[in-house]
Amino acid sequence: MATPSYRKKNLTVLRFLTVIFLSCIIDQNNLCSNYPFVSTKISSHSGSSMIPLSLKQLSLDGYLSTKNIDHAANDFGNIYHHLPSAVLHPKSVSDISSIIKHVFGMGPTSELTVAARGHAHSLQGQAQANQGVVINMESLHQEMHFQTGESPYVDVYGGELWINILHESLKHGLAPKSWTDYLHLTVGGTLSNAGVSGQAFRHGPQINNVYQLEVVTGKGELITCSEKQNADLFNGVLGGLGQFGIITRARISLEPAPLMVKWIKVLYSEFSAFTKDQEHLILSEDAFDYLEGFVIINRTGLLNNWRSSFNPKDPVQASQFHSDGKTLFCLEIAKYFNPDEADRANQEIDRLLSEMSYIPSTLFLSEVSYVNFLDRVHISELKLREKGLWEIPHPWLNLLIPRSRIHEFANMVFGKILTDSSNGPILIYPANKSKWNNRTSMITPDEDIFYLVSFLSSATPSSTGKDGLAHILTQNKRILEFCETARLGVKQYLPHHTTQEAWQNHFGPQWEIFVKRKSTYDPLAILAPGQKIFQKGRAIS
């Protein structure tokens, strides 16, 4: 039988596997707002008390289920659990339109709401609808349609997974330009937030790489929109947190796909050198194709962990490296190439590395296929599932921090608030705002360069220690309180607030536009109640 110390060590190692960055994924500027603890016990109501007979009698291509629907009260965050009254399994877009149109027709006195649920990787119950209707978007299947040529694209339905798009587009020698770190997410889910990963500095987030959308609004209307057609709805839905419509189809921009990836990791002991190199690389014309960083606090044996899949550039120097308990900063970079371009890719990599100030003995390299690189997190997921360490609470916190305040943030958070990083990876990497479309609903800090900092914690069930949910939530709260007190100008990605005042602070000058769009496309506040931005039955203001 394994000893407690062994199990704890095993848990730490497995968590470190996820350092290859679950992000997105999936998506609190009132940075003092609390993280309310919500019991993981699911409500025991029957699941049909709020569903009127007229809704059950609708003619649908799919079906409406009121039994065995407990799964719709769960998500990846595993903190909030709100049981719906029914789950719609649509077989056509008209099913989604019919349900919403019917709920809209019931008027403002009905408390019934509707939430779209993709692969359930929301963190704070955003895809849940308490005693409402949850739409299982993955049951809506449509074939992908590819357009090759000068401006290639693919038409996909909103419940399609990005991993499936990758495999199908590669058959045409193409691939989307921008990704999330974890590909087992739905198109509608990531486009309702932003869709961010290490390619965002070059191509912007996923919402910047969409030509057209098909959307079912909160009135049940099916509308096709783009920059040239119904542009207000198009820009509103992108990054709109599901507030204006449900994405049923998206036209995604593609580019020629590479076959191979040079994958590199290096370490820094000085935060200033780490950020300087990151900012230099995202502004370089011929830089790497992928760039992310992460923080390592009180972790030993890091290079030995890398050796399982990476090779040290200088094995002798690498064997002599000691972290001495310091906080270190890892830069992970990648260069895409085809086999016949290997020599040129190596030359470009050597040139770029020569301009950087990392610790020379910590240069580790690997060469993998493009598919294996993009789908790297799934391997970690499978290992964690085997150990029963996947479906546990994930109290993640994702912040967008202005470049001018990132050092102040780092000094306080990495130097005083956090004592270790064993609860999960801490990502930190810059984005270039010029690559982001400022017409969408996505909110970013008011500087040309800002940093994404993600605390991707996993809580040990039933623990009351530093790896327990209560401790991690308290730690997150301390970080948020510091950000507000210091007036850092931070915005949150995948935001979660509990009051409209907090949401108004989040959107700032864009709040009026957001409210106007809500009044236009979902005037009864039927959609995405789990975001807690608007409440059905209350005036939208």
Coordinates of C-alpha atoms in Angstrom, one line a residue, residues 25-382:
I25 CA -10.0 27.5 -21.9
I26 CA -11.3 28.6 -21.4
D27 CA -12.1 32.4 -20.6
Q28 CA -13.0 39.9 -12.4
N29 CA -12.1 43.5 -12.7
N30 CA -13.7 44.3 -9.4
L31 CA -10.5 42.8 -8.3
C32 CA -11.6 42.7 -4.7
S33 CA -14.7 40.5 -5.4
N34 CA -14.9 37.3 -3.3
Y35 CA -14.9 33.7 -4.5
P36 CA -17.9 32.3 -2.8
F37 CA -17.6 28.7 -1.8
V38 CA -20.4 26.6 -3.2
S39 CA -21.0 23.2 -1.9
T40 CA -20.3 20.3 -4.3
K41 CA -23.5 18.7 -3.3
I42 CA -26.0 18.7 -6.2
S43 CA -29.5 19.9 -5.6
S44 CA -31.9 17.0 -5.3
H45 CA -35.0 18.5 -7.1
S46 CA -36.6 16.3 -9.7
G47 CA -35.4 18.3 -12.7
S48 CA -38.8 19.1 -14.3
S49 CA -40.5 21.5 -11.8
M50 CA -39.8 24.6 -13.9
I51 CA -40.5 23.1 -17.4
P52 CA -44.0 24.0 -18.7
L53 CA -46.0 21.4 -20.6
S54 CA -45.9 23.5 -23.7
L55 CA -42.1 23.3 -23.9
K56 CA -42.2 19.5 -23.5
Q57 CA -44.7 19.3 -26.4
L58 CA -42.5 21.2 -28.9
S59 CA -41.8 19.3 -32.1
L60 CA -38.1 18.8 -32.2
D61 CA -35.6 16.8 -34.3
G62 CA -33.7 16.0 -31.1
Y63 CA -35.2 15.6 -27.7
L64 CA -35.7 17.3 -24.3
S65 CA -34.6 15.3 -21.3
T66 CA -35.7 15.8 -17.7
K67 CA -34.2 12.6 -16.2
N68 CA -30.6 11.6 -15.5
I69 CA -29.4 15.2 -16.0
D70 CA -27.1 15.6 -13.0
H71 CA -24.1 15.8 -15.4
A72 CA -25.4 19.2 -16.5
A73 CA -24.8 20.6 -13.1
N74 CA -21.0 19.8 -13.3
D75 CA -18.1 21.5 -15.0
F76 CA -14.3 21.5 -15.0
G77 CA -14.1 24.0 -12.1
N78 CA -16.1 21.5 -10.0
I79 CA -17.0 24.2 -7.5
Y80 CA -20.4 25.4 -8.6
H81 CA -23.3 22.9 -9.1
H82 CA -26.6 24.2 -10.3
L83 CA -29.0 21.5 -11.6
P84 CA -31.2 22.4 -14.6
S85 CA -34.8 21.3 -15.0
A86 CA -34.1 19.9 -18.5
V87 CA -31.3 19.2 -21.0
L88 CA -31.9 19.7 -24.7
H89 CA -30.1 17.4 -27.1
P90 CA -30.5 19.2 -30.4
K91 CA -30.2 17.4 -33.8
S92 CA -30.7 20.7 -35.7
V93 CA -30.2 24.4 -35.3
S94 CA -33.9 24.8 -35.4
D95 CA -34.2 22.8 -32.2
I96 CA -32.1 25.5 -30.4
S97 CA -34.1 28.3 -32.1
S98 CA -37.4 26.7 -31.2
I99 CA -36.6 26.3 -27.5
I100 CA -35.3 29.8 -27.0
K101 CA -38.1 31.3 -29.1
H102 CA -40.6 29.5 -26.9
V103 CA -39.0 30.6 -23.7
F104 CA -38.9 34.2 -25.0
G105 CA -42.6 34.0 -25.8
M106 CA -43.3 33.0 -22.2
G107 CA -42.4 36.6 -21.3
P108 CA -40.6 38.3 -18.5
T109 CA -42.7 36.7 -15.7
S110 CA -41.2 33.3 -16.5
E111 CA -38.0 32.5 -14.6
L112 CA -36.8 30.0 -17.1
T113 CA -33.3 30.6 -18.6
V114 CA -31.1 28.8 -21.1
A115 CA -27.4 28.0 -21.2
A116 CA -25.3 26.4 -23.9
R117 CA -23.0 23.7 -22.6
G118 CA -20.1 22.5 -24.8
H119 CA -17.4 20.3 -23.3
A120 CA -18.1 21.6 -19.8
H121 CA -14.7 23.3 -19.2
S122 CA -16.2 26.4 -17.6
L123 CA -14.8 27.2 -14.2
Q124 CA -17.4 29.0 -12.2
G125 CA -20.7 27.4 -13.4
Q126 CA -20.9 29.7 -16.4
A127 CA -22.5 27.0 -18.6
Q128 CA -25.1 26.1 -15.9
A129 CA -28.7 27.1 -15.7
N130 CA -30.3 26.7 -12.3
Q131 CA -33.7 25.0 -12.9
G132 CA -33.5 26.2 -16.5
V133 CA -32.7 24.5 -19.8
V134 CA -29.1 23.4 -20.7
I135 CA -28.4 22.9 -24.4
N136 CA -25.9 20.0 -25.0
M137 CA -24.1 21.6 -28.0
E138 CA -22.0 18.5 -28.7
S139 CA -25.1 16.6 -29.8
L140 CA -25.5 18.9 -32.8
H141 CA -23.5 17.3 -35.5
Q142 CA -22.8 18.8 -38.9
E143 CA -20.1 18.0 -41.4
M144 CA -17.2 20.4 -41.7
H145 CA -17.0 22.3 -45.0
F146 CA -13.6 23.4 -46.2
Q147 CA -12.7 26.2 -48.6
T148 CA -9.2 26.0 -49.9
G149 CA -7.4 28.5 -52.1
E150 CA -6.2 32.0 -51.4
S151 CA -8.2 32.7 -48.2
P152 CA -8.9 29.2 -46.8
Y153 CA -11.4 28.6 -44.1
V154 CA -13.6 25.9 -42.5
D155 CA -17.2 26.0 -41.6
V156 CA -17.9 24.1 -38.3
Y157 CA -20.8 23.8 -35.9
G158 CA -20.6 25.5 -32.5
G159 CA -20.3 22.2 -30.6
E160 CA -17.3 20.9 -32.6
L161 CA -14.0 20.3 -30.7
W162 CA -10.9 22.0 -31.8
I163 CA -9.0 18.7 -31.8
N164 CA -11.4 17.4 -34.5
I165 CA -10.9 20.6 -36.5
L166 CA -7.1 20.1 -36.3
H167 CA -7.3 16.5 -37.6
E168 CA -9.8 17.3 -40.4
S169 CA -8.0 20.4 -41.6
L170 CA -4.6 18.7 -41.7
K171 CA -6.1 16.4 -44.4
H172 CA -6.2 19.5 -46.6
G173 CA -2.7 20.6 -45.5
L174 CA -4.3 23.4 -43.5
A175 CA -4.8 24.4 -39.8
P176 CA -6.4 27.2 -37.8
K177 CA -3.9 30.0 -36.9
S178 CA -4.7 30.5 -33.2
W179 CA -5.2 27.8 -30.6
T180 CA -5.9 27.2 -26.9
D181 CA -3.5 25.1 -25.0
Y182 CA -6.1 22.4 -24.5
L183 CA -7.9 21.4 -27.7
H184 CA -10.7 19.3 -26.3
L185 CA -12.9 22.5 -26.1
T186 CA -15.8 23.5 -28.3
V187 CA -15.7 26.3 -30.9
G188 CA -18.6 28.1 -29.3
G189 CA -17.1 28.0 -25.9
T190 CA -13.7 29.5 -26.8
L191 CA -15.1 32.1 -29.1
S192 CA -17.5 33.2 -26.4
N193 CA -14.4 34.1 -24.3
A194 CA -11.4 34.7 -26.5
G195 CA -9.3 31.6 -27.0
V196 CA -5.8 32.4 -25.9
S197 CA -2.5 30.5 -26.2
G198 CA 1.1 30.9 -27.1
Q199 CA 0.2 31.9 -30.7
A200 CA -1.8 34.9 -29.7
F201 CA 1.2 37.3 -29.9
R202 CA 1.4 36.6 -33.6
H203 CA -2.2 35.9 -34.7
G204 CA -4.2 37.3 -31.9
P205 CA -6.7 35.2 -30.0
Q206 CA -9.1 32.8 -31.7
I207 CA -11.9 35.5 -31.9
N208 CA -9.6 37.5 -34.2
N209 CA -9.5 34.6 -36.7
V210 CA -13.2 34.2 -37.5
Y211 CA -14.8 35.3 -40.8
Q212 CA -18.5 34.6 -40.0
L213 CA -20.8 33.3 -37.4
E214 CA -24.3 31.8 -37.2
V215 CA -26.0 32.8 -34.0
V216 CA -29.3 32.1 -32.3
T217 CA -30.2 35.2 -30.3
G218 CA -32.1 35.4 -27.0
K219 CA -35.2 36.0 -29.0
G220 CA -34.7 32.7 -30.9
E221 CA -33.8 34.4 -34.1
L222 CA -31.2 32.7 -36.3
I223 CA -28.8 35.3 -37.7
T224 CA -25.7 35.1 -39.9
C225 CA -23.2 37.8 -39.1
S226 CA -19.7 39.0 -40.0
E227 CA -17.8 42.2 -40.1
K228 CA -19.9 43.2 -43.2
Q229 CA -23.2 41.7 -42.2
N230 CA -24.9 42.3 -38.8
A231 CA -21.5 43.5 -37.6
D232 CA -22.7 44.6 -34.2
L233 CA -23.9 41.1 -33.3
F234 CA -20.8 39.6 -34.8
N235 CA -18.5 41.7 -32.6
G236 CA -20.7 41.4 -29.6
V237 CA -20.9 37.6 -29.6
L238 CA -17.1 37.3 -30.0
G239 CA -15.8 37.4 -26.4
G240 CA -19.4 38.2 -25.3
L241 CA -19.6 35.4 -22.6
G242 CA -22.7 33.9 -24.3
Q243 CA -24.8 37.0 -23.4
F244 CA -26.1 37.8 -26.9
G245 CA -26.5 34.5 -28.7
I246 CA -25.6 30.9 -29.0
I247 CA -22.9 30.2 -31.6
T248 CA -24.3 27.4 -33.8
R249 CA -21.7 27.7 -36.7
A250 CA -18.4 29.5 -37.2
R251 CA -16.2 30.1 -40.3
I252 CA -12.6 29.8 -39.1
S253 CA -9.6 31.2 -40.9
L254 CA -7.0 28.6 -41.9
E255 CA -3.3 28.7 -43.0
P256 CA -0.9 26.1 -44.5
A257 CA 0.0 23.7 -41.7
P258 CA 3.6 22.8 -40.8
L259 CA 4.5 19.2 -40.1
M260 CA 7.1 19.6 -37.3
V261 CA 7.9 21.7 -34.3
K262 CA 11.2 22.6 -32.6
W263 CA 10.2 22.8 -28.9
I264 CA 12.5 24.6 -26.5
K265 CA 12.6 25.3 -22.8
V266 CA 15.0 27.6 -20.9
L267 CA 15.2 29.0 -17.4
Y268 CA 15.7 32.5 -15.9
S269 CA 16.6 33.4 -12.3
E270 CA 15.9 37.1 -12.9
F271 CA 12.3 38.2 -13.6
S272 CA 13.5 41.4 -15.5
A273 CA 15.6 39.3 -17.9
F274 CA 12.7 36.9 -18.4
T275 CA 10.2 39.6 -19.3
K276 CA 12.7 41.6 -21.4
D277 CA 13.3 38.5 -23.6
Q278 CA 9.6 37.7 -23.9
E279 CA 8.7 41.3 -25.0
H280 CA 11.6 41.3 -27.4
L281 CA 10.4 38.1 -29.0
I282 CA 6.8 39.0 -29.4
L283 CA 7.8 42.2 -31.2
S284 CA 10.3 40.5 -33.5
E285 CA 9.2 40.0 -37.1
D286 CA 10.9 36.6 -37.5
A287 CA 10.5 35.3 -34.0
F288 CA 9.2 32.0 -32.7
D289 CA 5.7 30.8 -33.6
Y290 CA 4.7 30.0 -30.0
L291 CA 5.7 31.6 -26.7
E292 CA 4.6 31.0 -23.1
G293 CA 6.2 31.4 -19.8
F294 CA 5.6 30.0 -16.3
V295 CA 6.8 30.5 -12.8
I296 CA 8.4 27.8 -10.7
I297 CA 8.4 28.4 -6.9
N298 CA 10.3 26.1 -4.5
R299 CA 10.5 23.3 -7.0
T300 CA 13.5 21.0 -7.1
G301 CA 14.6 18.4 -9.7
L302 CA 13.0 20.4 -12.5
L303 CA 15.6 19.6 -15.2
N304 CA 15.3 15.9 -14.3
N305 CA 11.6 16.1 -15.1
W306 CA 12.3 17.6 -18.4
R307 CA 14.8 14.9 -19.4
S308 CA 11.9 12.4 -20.1
S309 CA 11.0 14.3 -23.3
F310 CA 13.7 17.0 -23.8
N311 CA 17.4 16.8 -24.4
P312 CA 19.8 19.3 -22.8
K313 CA 21.9 21.3 -25.3
D314 CA 24.9 20.9 -23.0
P315 CA 24.4 17.7 -20.8
V316 CA 27.5 18.5 -18.6
Q317 CA 26.4 22.0 -17.8
A318 CA 22.8 20.9 -17.2
S319 CA 23.9 18.3 -14.7
Q320 CA 25.7 20.9 -12.7
F321 CA 22.7 23.3 -12.5
H322 CA 21.2 23.8 -9.0
S323 CA 18.1 26.0 -8.3
D324 CA 19.1 26.6 -4.7
G325 CA 15.4 27.0 -3.8
K326 CA 15.1 30.2 -5.9
T327 CA 12.0 31.2 -7.7
L328 CA 12.7 30.5 -11.4
F329 CA 11.0 31.5 -14.6
C330 CA 10.7 29.2 -17.5
L331 CA 10.3 30.3 -21.1
E332 CA 8.8 27.8 -23.5
I333 CA 9.1 28.6 -27.2
A334 CA 8.5 26.8 -30.4
K335 CA 9.4 27.1 -34.1
Y336 CA 7.2 25.4 -36.7
F337 CA 8.9 24.0 -39.8
N338 CA 8.7 21.3 -42.5
P339 CA 11.4 18.7 -42.9
D340 CA 12.9 20.3 -46.0
E341 CA 13.3 23.6 -44.0
A342 CA 15.1 22.1 -41.0
D343 CA 18.5 23.7 -41.6
R344 CA 17.0 27.1 -42.0
A345 CA 14.8 26.7 -38.9
N346 CA 17.9 25.7 -36.9
Q347 CA 19.8 28.8 -38.0
E348 CA 16.8 31.0 -37.1
I349 CA 16.6 29.4 -33.7
D350 CA 20.3 29.8 -33.0
R351 CA 20.1 33.5 -34.0
L352 CA 17.1 34.1 -31.8
L353 CA 18.6 32.2 -28.8
S354 CA 21.9 34.2 -29.2
E355 CA 19.9 37.4 -28.5
M356 CA 18.4 36.1 -25.2
S357 CA 19.6 36.1 -21.6
Y358 CA 18.5 32.8 -20.2
I359 CA 20.7 30.5 -18.0
P360 CA 22.8 28.7 -20.6
S361 CA 22.9 25.4 -18.8
T362 CA 19.1 25.1 -18.8
L363 CA 18.6 25.0 -22.6
F364 CA 16.6 21.9 -23.4
L365 CA 15.2 21.0 -26.8
S366 CA 12.8 18.5 -28.4
E367 CA 11.5 17.9 -31.9
V368 CA 7.9 16.7 -32.2
S369 CA 5.1 16.6 -34.8
Y370 CA 2.8 19.6 -35.1
V371 CA -0.2 17.5 -33.9
N372 CA 1.7 16.1 -30.8
F373 CA 2.8 19.6 -29.9
L374 CA -0.7 21.1 -30.1
D375 CA -2.4 18.2 -28.3
R376 CA 0.3 17.9 -25.6
V377 CA -2.1 18.6 -22.7
H378 CA -4.4 15.7 -23.5
I379 CA -1.6 13.3 -22.6
S380 CA -1.4 14.9 -19.2
E381 CA -5.2 14.6 -18.9
L382 CA -5.2 10.9 -19.6

